[in-house]
Amino acid sequence: MLITDFGAISDSTHVSTTAIQQAIDACAASGGGRVIIPTGSFMTGTLWLRSHVELYLERNARLLGALRVPEDYPVRALIYAEGIENAGISGYGTIDGYFNHPIYKGQFKVNDGKRPLGIFFNNCKNMSIRNVHIVNAGSWTLRLLKCNGVHIDGITIRSLAQGNNDGIDIDACNVTISNCNIMCDDDAICLKSDLQDFMPENITVTNCILASNCNPIKLGTSSYAGFRNVAFSNCVIRRTDESNVWDWSKEYRKVAAGTLTGLSGITVQSVDGGIVENISFNNIIMEGIITPIFVCLNHRHGDHGTIRNLQFSNITARAEGILPCIISGVPDNSIGDIILRDIVVEHAGEEQPMQKSLPENLKGYPENRMYGPENPAGGLYVRHASNITVENFQVRHRATDYRPTVVLDDVTDFRLRGLKVWNSGSKKKVQATGCKQITIEE
């Protein structure tokens, strides 16, 4: 069914919400099928997707978000689906939230919760999104909540117009994401766990190119139930083309002014009491980040969570600044069972030994800067952890760095084999405080 048959008009000022929705509803009533958005630009407010309906955008089709917020968005999304199944979005056209329009300049603040998401699938089954371009979302670009079975393949996301421009936010089960190119202001692919009675699990991400001014790959911050059985593989992390919100040179050491960079290339967090387990990251190449790997356990809402069984392998990172890979639990709750194998990282270097202990931050917002702008380690910092294996870990500094390469604090059962470091001025490679069962091999 063509939306123009129901009165949709190709015009960047005429709002065709009613006509497009009538086409979707008629297609669903007839048993399902394809609703076609043809070549042209069609402006719309919130559209409700229906079961067994595929919204298809032709190659030169453009779906534009209407410019009245919140009047044109009775649900906080441009395309919304709730409680449906066997439906999706496909084609080679563009879904444009239009939040780069001058009318929005200066109108919204970060974390204000007022802007619509691009696409929101809520409690749906057997959904798909294929090949489309999604740009200029008002807030998060693609949100999956309590869904079971979502296949995302070949999509392009570019969303840098506003703060909170996440790429794909996943609070769902049985999700596959492949062959996507994502560039956004906030987290690129972010697993969230907003519900204590729903565990996001069985999620794979592969063959994607990711760019973010925050965290390209993130599990958390929201982590009430947690995450399990998640695999990221064969991904490239790169710099964004622009940043309209953040200038990280003002908050991080040795990050030059004007540098486009994200925060942590890979972030894994349990800070709301959830269980995070059985997670792997393999074959990841990254630049345009500050901390290659950041694993954090705390209890900002009073609950004690768990992080266990993580594997990081075949990771190459060229980082800005001086913050190393960080694995940090809390004094009464350690992180356990982590393997780091075949890791190559490069940092700015030129740091002197840290003269004070790294502060704890038991309830703070979890980011790589939560412990301050310094770190005692040049390559890897591990605190409040057990059963940690590190094999073939290589660290390069662009300028001579005088910190120990690996610093351990309250760590039990740590095994290190094959540490190599270049451009280090430190007399010792490993420094351990309050640790037990430490094994180091050349």
Short mmCIF file of C-alpha atoms in Angstrom, two decimals:
data_model
loop_
_atom_site.label_atom_id
_atom_site.label_comp_id
_atom_site.label_asym_id
_atom_site.label_seq_id
_atom_site.Cartn_x
_atom_site.Cartn_y
_atom_site.Cartn_z
CA MET A 1 0.00 0.00 0.00
CA LEU A 2 1.23 3.45 -0.94
CA ILE A 3 0.84 6.20 1.66
CA THR A 4 0.05 8.65 -1.14
CA ASP A 5 -3.10 6.65 -1.90
CA PHE A 6 -4.34 7.70 1.53
CA GLY A 7 -3.59 11.38 1.05
CA ALA A 8 0.02 11.73 2.24
CA ILE A 9 1.68 14.72 0.62
CA SER A 10 5.36 15.03 -0.21
CA ASP A 11 6.10 18.38 1.36
CA SER A 12 8.48 19.37 4.14
CA THR A 13 5.83 21.53 5.81
CA HIS A 14 2.59 19.56 5.42
CA VAL A 15 2.05 17.07 8.27
CA SER A 16 0.77 13.74 6.88
CA THR A 17 0.44 11.81 10.15
CA THR A 18 -3.23 10.94 9.65
CA ALA A 19 -2.79 9.69 6.09
CA ILE A 20 0.26 7.55 6.88
CA GLN A 21 -1.43 6.06 9.94
CA GLN A 22 -4.51 5.22 7.87
CA ALA A 23 -2.29 3.32 5.43
CA ILE A 24 -0.68 1.36 8.27
CA ASP A 25 -4.03 0.54 9.86
CA ALA A 26 -5.60 -0.50 6.54
CA CYS A 27 -2.67 -2.80 5.81
CA ALA A 28 -2.98 -4.43 9.24
CA ALA A 29 -6.75 -4.84 8.84
CA SER A 30 -6.25 -6.64 5.54
CA GLY A 31 -3.94 -9.20 7.16
CA GLY A 32 -0.65 -7.35 6.88
CA GLY A 33 1.90 -6.60 4.22
CA ARG A 34 4.02 -3.68 3.12
CA VAL A 35 3.26 0.02 3.53
CA ILE A 36 5.40 1.95 1.08
CA ILE A 37 6.82 5.42 1.60
CA PRO A 38 7.74 6.49 -1.94
CA THR A 39 10.33 8.95 -3.16
CA GLY A 40 9.81 12.32 -1.54
CA SER A 41 9.80 13.96 1.89
CA PHE A 42 6.82 13.24 4.13
CA MET A 43 6.42 14.97 7.48
CA THR A 44 4.73 13.13 10.34
CA GLY A 45 4.22 13.01 14.07
CA THR A 46 4.00 9.76 16.03
CA LEU A 47 3.13 6.69 13.94
CA TRP A 48 1.90 3.43 15.54
CA LEU A 49 3.30 0.35 13.82
CA ARG A 50 0.92 -2.66 13.70
CA SER A 51 1.41 -6.43 13.75
CA HIS A 52 2.36 -8.06 10.41
CA VAL A 53 3.08 -4.67 8.81
CA GLU A 54 6.40 -3.76 7.21
CA LEU A 55 7.01 -0.03 6.81
CA TYR A 56 9.14 0.20 3.68
CA LEU A 57 11.02 3.33 2.60
CA GLU A 58 12.09 3.55 -1.03
CA ARG A 59 15.66 4.61 -1.70
CA ASN A 60 14.92 8.33 -2.02
CA ALA A 61 12.10 8.43 0.52
CA ARG A 62 12.42 10.62 3.57
CA LEU A 63 10.18 10.48 6.63
CA LEU A 64 10.51 13.77 8.54
CA GLY A 65 9.65 14.36 12.18
CA ALA A 66 7.01 17.05 12.70
CA LEU A 67 8.23 20.23 14.34
CA ARG A 68 5.76 20.67 17.22
CA VAL A 69 6.88 19.09 20.49
CA PRO A 70 4.98 17.67 22.28
CA GLU A 71 1.81 18.35 20.25
CA ASP A 72 2.72 16.05 17.35
CA TYR A 73 4.03 13.30 19.64
CA PRO A 74 1.28 11.82 21.85
CA VAL A 75 3.78 9.03 22.48
CA ARG A 76 7.39 10.07 22.97
CA ALA A 77 8.62 8.56 19.70
CA LEU A 78 8.43 9.18 15.97
CA ILE A 79 7.67 5.51 15.23
CA TYR A 80 6.15 3.51 18.09
CA ALA A 81 5.19 -0.14 18.46
CA GLU A 82 3.67 -1.72 21.55
CA GLY A 83 2.54 -5.30 22.12
CA ILE A 84 2.76 -6.27 18.46
CA GLU A 85 4.55 -9.04 16.58
CA ASN A 86 6.02 -9.92 13.19
CA ALA A 87 6.46 -6.34 12.06
CA GLY A 88 9.30 -4.07 11.13
CA ILE A 89 10.90 -1.29 9.12
CA SER A 90 13.01 -1.74 6.00
CA GLY A 91 14.14 -0.13 2.78
CA TYR A 92 16.94 2.23 1.78
CA GLY A 93 15.26 5.53 2.60
CA THR A 94 15.76 7.82 5.58
CA ILE A 95 13.91 8.34 8.84
CA ASP A 96 14.84 11.87 9.90
CA GLY A 97 13.82 13.03 13.37
CA TYR A 98 14.62 16.53 12.10
CA PHE A 99 16.09 17.70 15.39
CA ASN A 100 18.86 19.50 13.56
CA HIS A 101 16.21 22.02 12.46
CA PRO A 102 17.02 25.59 13.59
CA ILE A 103 13.71 25.77 15.47
CA TYR A 104 15.15 23.43 18.11
CA LYS A 105 18.44 25.23 18.69
CA GLY A 106 18.83 25.95 22.40
CA GLN A 107 15.29 24.73 23.18
CA PHE A 108 16.22 21.57 25.10
CA LYS A 109 18.72 20.57 27.78
CA VAL A 110 20.60 17.32 28.31
CA ASN A 111 18.56 14.79 30.32
CA ASP A 112 15.38 16.88 30.18
CA GLY A 113 13.28 13.89 29.02
CA LYS A 114 11.16 16.02 26.69
CA ARG A 115 12.32 15.07 23.21
CA PRO A 116 10.89 12.13 21.23
CA LEU A 117 12.88 9.01 20.48
CA GLY A 118 13.37 8.01 16.88
CA ILE A 119 11.96 4.44 17.02
CA PHE A 120 10.59 2.71 20.13
CA PHE A 121 9.62 -0.98 20.21
CA ASN A 122 7.88 -1.77 23.51
CA ASN A 123 6.99 -5.35 24.55
CA CYS A 124 7.03 -6.67 20.99
CA LYS A 125 7.93 -10.05 19.43
CA ASN A 126 9.76 -11.03 16.25
CA MET A 127 10.58 -7.54 15.01
CA SER A 128 13.10 -6.40 12.40
CA ILE A 129 14.80 -3.26 11.13
CA ARG A 130 16.84 -3.55 7.95
CA ASN A 131 18.93 -1.22 5.80
CA VAL A 132 17.25 2.10 6.61
CA HIS A 133 19.08 5.31 7.50
CA ILE A 134 18.01 6.91 10.80
CA VAL A 135 19.24 10.44 11.47
CA ASN A 136 18.77 13.47 13.74
CA ALA A 137 16.72 11.80 16.47
CA GLY A 138 15.28 13.97 19.20
CA SER A 139 16.69 11.73 21.92
CA TRP A 140 17.63 8.03 21.76
CA THR A 141 17.54 6.84 18.16
CA LEU A 142 16.31 3.24 18.58
CA ARG A 143 14.88 1.89 21.86
CA LEU A 144 14.01 -1.77 22.51
CA LEU A 145 12.15 -2.41 25.76
CA LYS A 146 10.97 -5.83 26.97
CA CYS A 147 11.03 -7.23 23.43
CA ASN A 148 11.70 -10.85 22.50
CA GLY A 149 13.30 -11.48 19.14
CA VAL A 150 14.62 -8.43 17.29
CA HIS A 151 16.81 -8.59 14.18
CA ILE A 152 18.67 -5.42 13.14
CA ASP A 153 20.82 -5.56 10.02
CA GLY A 154 22.56 -3.07 7.76
CA ILE A 155 21.13 0.12 9.25
CA THR A 156 22.92 3.47 9.42
CA ILE A 157 22.44 5.82 12.35
CA ARG A 158 23.72 9.40 12.50
CA SER A 159 22.46 11.39 15.44
CA LEU A 160 24.54 14.30 16.74
CA ALA A 161 22.02 17.13 16.87
CA GLN A 162 21.10 16.95 20.56
CA GLY A 163 22.39 15.58 23.84
CA ASN A 164 21.18 12.08 24.80
CA ASN A 165 21.48 10.96 21.17
CA ASP A 166 22.11 7.26 21.86
CA GLY A 167 22.28 4.92 18.89
CA ILE A 168 20.62 1.62 19.89
CA ASP A 169 19.39 1.04 23.46
CA ILE A 170 18.64 -2.61 24.20
CA ASP A 171 16.51 -3.80 27.11
CA ALA A 172 15.37 -6.95 25.33
CA CYS A 173 16.03 -10.66 24.73
CA ASN A 174 17.18 -12.64 21.70
CA VAL A 175 18.51 -9.68 19.76
CA THR A 176 20.92 -9.79 16.80
CA ILE A 177 22.62 -6.67 15.46
CA SER A 178 24.92 -6.89 12.45
CA ASN A 179 26.51 -4.82 9.68
CA CYS A 180 25.48 -1.46 11.13
CA ASN A 181 27.22 1.92 10.96
CA ILE A 182 26.42 4.11 13.96
CA MET A 183 27.61 7.62 14.79
CA CYS A 184 26.01 9.49 17.64
CA ASP A 185 26.58 12.00 20.40
CA ASP A 186 25.81 9.65 23.28
CA ASP A 187 26.35 5.89 23.69
CA ALA A 188 26.38 4.02 20.36
CA ILE A 189 25.15 0.57 21.42
CA CYS A 190 23.95 0.53 25.00
CA LEU A 191 22.39 -2.34 26.93
CA LYS A 192 20.02 -1.13 29.61
CA SER A 193 18.21 -2.98 32.39
CA ASP A 194 15.42 -0.72 33.63
CA LEU A 195 13.16 -3.41 35.10
CA GLN A 196 14.01 -5.61 38.09
CA ASP A 197 11.86 -8.47 36.76
CA PHE A 198 13.19 -8.53 33.18
CA MET A 199 16.69 -9.74 32.28
CA PRO A 200 18.12 -8.67 28.89
CA GLU A 201 19.91 -11.74 27.54
CA ASN A 202 21.02 -13.62 24.43
CA ILE A 203 22.28 -10.62 22.50
CA THR A 204 24.89 -10.56 19.72
CA VAL A 205 26.49 -7.58 17.98
CA THR A 206 28.85 -8.19 15.07
CA ASN A 207 30.46 -6.48 12.06
CA CYS A 208 29.56 -2.95 13.11
CA ILE A 209 31.33 0.42 12.87
CA LEU A 210 30.66 2.57 15.93
CA ALA A 211 31.44 6.19 16.77
CA SER A 212 30.36 8.02 19.91
CA ASN A 213 31.19 11.12 21.89
CA CYS A 214 30.44 9.09 25.03
CA ASN A 215 30.70 5.27 25.11
CA PRO A 216 30.67 3.30 21.84
CA ILE A 217 29.89 -0.02 23.60
CA LYS A 218 28.17 0.09 26.97
CA LEU A 219 26.39 -2.32 29.30
CA GLY A 220 24.60 -0.10 31.85
CA THR A 221 24.27 2.45 33.39
CA SER A 222 20.76 1.21 34.25
CA SER A 223 21.36 -2.32 35.61
CA TYR A 224 18.50 -3.42 37.88
CA ALA A 225 18.18 -7.03 36.68
CA GLY A 226 21.50 -7.07 34.82
CA PHE A 227 22.62 -8.72 31.57
CA ARG A 228 23.73 -12.19 30.56
CA ASN A 229 24.85 -14.12 27.50
CA VAL A 230 26.05 -11.19 25.39
CA ALA A 231 28.68 -11.27 22.63
CA PHE A 232 30.28 -8.38 20.73
CA SER A 233 32.62 -9.30 17.87
CA ASN A 234 34.38 -7.92 14.79
CA CYS A 235 33.64 -4.27 15.45
CA VAL A 236 35.56 -1.07 14.68
CA ILE A 237 35.28 1.98 16.94
CA ARG A 238 36.16 5.31 15.36
CA ARG A 239 35.87 9.03 16.04
CA THR A 240 32.74 11.02 15.35
CA ASP A 241 32.74 13.83 12.81
CA GLU A 242 31.50 16.46 15.26
CA SER A 243 30.53 17.15 18.85
CA ASN A 244 27.85 19.71 19.63
CA VAL A 245 27.67 19.04 23.37
CA TRP A 246 30.95 17.74 24.85
CA ASP A 247 34.53 19.02 24.98
CA TRP A 248 36.36 16.36 26.94
CA SER A 249 39.66 18.24 26.88
CA LYS A 250 38.26 20.31 29.75
CA GLU A 251 37.87 17.25 31.99
CA TYR A 252 40.62 14.79 31.03
CA ARG A 253 44.39 15.04 31.27
CA LYS A 254 46.45 15.03 28.10
CA VAL A 255 43.43 15.37 25.80
CA ALA A 256 44.13 18.22 23.41
CA ALA A 257 41.54 20.96 22.87
CA GLY A 258 39.24 20.21 19.98
CA THR A 259 39.89 16.47 20.10
CA LEU A 260 36.88 14.42 19.06
CA THR A 261 36.81 11.46 21.40
CA GLY A 262 34.50 9.24 23.34
CA LEU A 263 35.01 8.10 26.94
CA SER A 264 35.40 4.32 27.29
CA GLY A 265 35.52 2.09 24.24
CA ILE A 266 33.95 -0.80 26.14
CA THR A 267 32.05 -0.21 29.40
CA VAL A 268 30.52 -2.92 31.61
CA GLN A 269 28.65 -1.84 34.75
CA SER A 270 26.48 -3.19 37.52
CA VAL A 271 25.50 -0.28 39.74
CA ASP A 272 21.81 -0.95 40.54
CA GLY A 273 21.99 -4.47 41.99
CA GLY A 274 21.84 -6.53 38.80
CA ILE A 275 23.78 -9.63 37.77
CA VAL A 276 26.11 -9.16 34.79
CA GLU A 277 27.53 -12.46 33.57
CA ASN A 278 28.74 -14.39 30.55
CA ILE A 279 29.83 -11.46 28.39
CA SER A 280 32.47 -11.57 25.65
CA PHE A 281 34.20 -8.99 23.47
CA ASN A 282 36.38 -10.28 20.62
CA ASN A 283 38.16 -8.67 17.67
CA ILE A 284 37.57 -5.01 18.50
CA ILE A 285 39.70 -2.19 17.05
CA MET A 286 39.23 1.26 18.55
CA GLU A 287 40.41 4.84 18.39
CA GLY A 288 38.78 8.09 19.43
CA ILE A 289 38.34 6.89 23.03
CA ILE A 290 40.03 7.70 26.34
CA THR A 291 39.79 4.44 28.33
CA PRO A 292 39.84 1.23 26.26
CA ILE A 293 38.09 -1.02 28.83
CA PHE A 294 36.13 0.11 31.90
CA VAL A 295 34.45 -2.37 34.26
CA CYS A 296 32.66 -0.91 37.28
CA LEU A 297 30.73 -2.34 40.20
CA ASN A 298 29.17 -0.06 42.81
CA HIS A 299 25.85 0.39 44.59
CA ARG A 300 24.54 3.84 43.79
CA HIS A 301 21.00 2.80 44.78
CA GLY A 302 21.96 0.72 47.82
CA ASP A 303 21.80 -2.70 46.15
CA HIS A 304 24.77 -5.03 45.70
CA GLY A 305 25.17 -6.40 42.19
CA THR A 306 27.47 -8.96 40.58
CA ILE A 307 29.90 -8.94 37.67
CA ARG A 308 31.42 -12.27 36.63
CA ASN A 309 32.59 -14.28 33.65
CA LEU A 310 33.79 -11.59 31.26
CA GLN A 311 36.20 -12.18 28.38
CA PHE A 312 38.08 -9.50 26.43
CA SER A 313 40.23 -10.79 23.57
CA ASN A 314 41.99 -9.49 20.45
CA ILE A 315 41.47 -5.82 21.24
CA THR A 316 43.60 -3.01 19.81
CA ALA A 317 43.12 0.54 21.09
CA ARG A 318 44.75 3.89 20.42
CA ALA A 319 43.56 6.05 23.29
CA GLU A 320 43.57 9.75 24.07
CA GLY A 321 44.71 10.91 27.51
CA ILE A 322 46.23 8.86 30.31
CA LEU A 323 43.46 6.79 31.91
CA PRO A 324 44.24 3.05 31.57
CA CYS A 325 41.96 0.06 31.39
CA ILE A 326 40.09 -0.01 34.72
CA ILE A 327 38.44 -2.90 36.57
CA SER A 328 37.02 -1.72 39.89
CA GLY A 329 34.67 -3.32 42.37
CA VAL A 330 33.90 -2.04 45.86
CA PRO A 331 35.47 -3.07 49.21
CA ASP A 332 32.59 -5.35 50.21
CA ASN A 333 31.84 -6.73 46.74
CA SER A 334 34.51 -7.81 44.27
CA ILE A 335 34.41 -8.38 40.54
CA GLY A 336 35.34 -11.92 39.54
CA ASP A 337 36.32 -14.27 36.75
CA ILE A 338 37.67 -11.96 34.05
CA ILE A 339 40.03 -12.83 31.21
CA LEU A 340 41.96 -10.24 29.17
CA ARG A 341 43.88 -11.86 26.35
CA ASP A 342 45.82 -10.37 23.41
CA ILE A 343 45.24 -6.70 24.26
CA VAL A 344 47.29 -3.88 22.68
CA VAL A 345 46.73 -0.35 23.98
CA GLU A 346 48.41 2.99 23.36
CA HIS A 347 48.17 6.04 25.62
CA ALA A 348 49.53 9.58 25.69
CA GLY A 349 51.83 8.84 28.64
CA GLU A 350 54.05 11.50 30.24
CA GLU A 351 52.52 10.98 33.70
CA GLN A 352 54.44 10.96 36.99
CA PRO A 353 53.71 8.40 39.74
CA MET A 354 50.47 9.17 41.57
CA GLN A 355 51.19 10.42 45.09
CA LYS A 356 47.86 9.47 46.68
CA SER A 357 45.46 6.54 46.66
CA LEU A 358 42.75 6.42 44.05
CA PRO A 359 39.52 7.43 45.81
CA GLU A 360 36.55 5.11 46.08
CA ASN A 361 33.24 6.20 44.57
CA LEU A 362 30.63 3.80 45.92
CA LYS A 363 27.51 5.60 44.73
CA GLY A 364 28.65 7.92 41.95
CA TYR A 365 27.56 7.97 38.34
CA PRO A 366 29.67 5.25 36.69
CA GLU A 367 32.05 6.62 34.08
CA ASN A 368 35.79 6.38 33.61
CA ARG A 369 36.21 9.82 35.25
CA MET A 370 34.37 8.82 38.44
CA TYR A 371 37.65 8.26 40.34
CA GLY A 372 39.18 11.56 39.25
CA PRO A 373 41.48 12.75 36.46
CA GLU A 374 44.49 10.66 37.55
CA ASN A 375 45.23 6.95 37.80
CA PRO A 376 48.22 5.18 39.36
CA ALA A 377 48.55 2.69 36.48
CA GLY A 378 49.89 3.28 33.01
CA GLY A 379 48.08 0.36 31.36
CA LEU A 380 45.79 -1.61 33.69
CA TYR A 381 44.28 -0.82 37.10
CA VAL A 382 42.47 -3.59 39.02
CA ARG A 383 40.81 -3.10 42.41
CA HIS A 384 38.52 -5.27 44.58
CA ALA A 385 38.60 -8.23 42.18
CA SER A 386 39.33 -11.96 42.13
CA ASN A 387 40.27 -14.62 39.59
CA ILE A 388 41.69 -12.29 36.96
CA THR A 389 43.77 -13.64 34.07
CA VAL A 390 45.80 -11.34 31.82
CA GLU A 391 47.73 -12.79 28.89
CA ASN A 392 49.75 -10.96 26.22
CA PHE A 393 48.94 -7.43 27.38
CA GLN A 394 50.94 -4.78 25.49
CA VAL A 395 51.12 -1.10 26.44
CA ARG A 396 52.68 1.69 24.41
CA HIS A 397 53.11 5.30 25.55
CA ARG A 398 53.58 8.13 23.09
CA ALA A 399 55.71 9.94 25.69
CA THR A 400 57.67 8.39 28.56
CA ASP A 401 55.34 7.39 31.41
CA TYR A 402 56.67 6.92 34.94
CA ARG A 403 53.77 4.95 36.47
CA PRO A 404 53.81 1.18 37.00
CA THR A 405 52.10 -0.44 34.03
CA VAL A 406 49.81 -2.66 36.12
CA VAL A 407 48.52 -1.63 39.57
CA LEU A 408 46.59 -4.07 41.78
CA ASP A 409 44.69 -3.13 44.92
CA ASP A 410 42.83 -5.74 47.01
CA VAL A 411 43.03 -8.42 44.31
CA THR A 412 42.98 -12.18 44.93
CA ASP A 413 44.13 -14.82 42.44
CA PHE A 414 45.64 -12.66 39.71
CA ARG A 415 47.66 -14.27 36.89
CA LEU A 416 49.74 -12.21 34.47
CA ARG A 417 51.68 -13.68 31.57
CA GLY A 418 53.32 -11.84 28.71
CA LEU A 419 53.26 -8.17 29.75
CA LYS A 420 55.14 -5.85 27.39
CA VAL A 421 55.50 -2.10 27.73
CA TRP A 422 57.20 0.53 25.60
CA ASN A 423 58.37 4.00 26.63
CA SER A 424 58.06 3.38 30.36
CA GLY A 425 60.24 5.18 32.89
CA SER A 426 59.00 3.19 35.87
CA LYS A 427 61.35 0.89 37.78
CA LYS A 428 58.61 -1.70 38.21
CA LYS A 429 56.01 -3.03 35.84
CA VAL A 430 53.58 -4.32 38.50
CA GLN A 431 52.60 -2.79 41.82
CA ALA A 432 50.37 -4.74 44.23
CA THR A 433 48.83 -3.61 47.54
CA GLY A 434 46.76 -5.82 49.84
CA CYS A 435 46.75 -8.68 47.32
CA LYS A 436 46.90 -12.49 47.55
CA GLN A 437 47.91 -15.24 45.12
CA ILE A 438 49.62 -13.08 42.51
CA THR A 439 51.39 -14.97 39.72
CA ILE A 440 53.54 -13.13 37.18
CA GLU A 441 55.26 -14.83 34.22
CA GLU A 442 57.33 -13.30 31.44
#
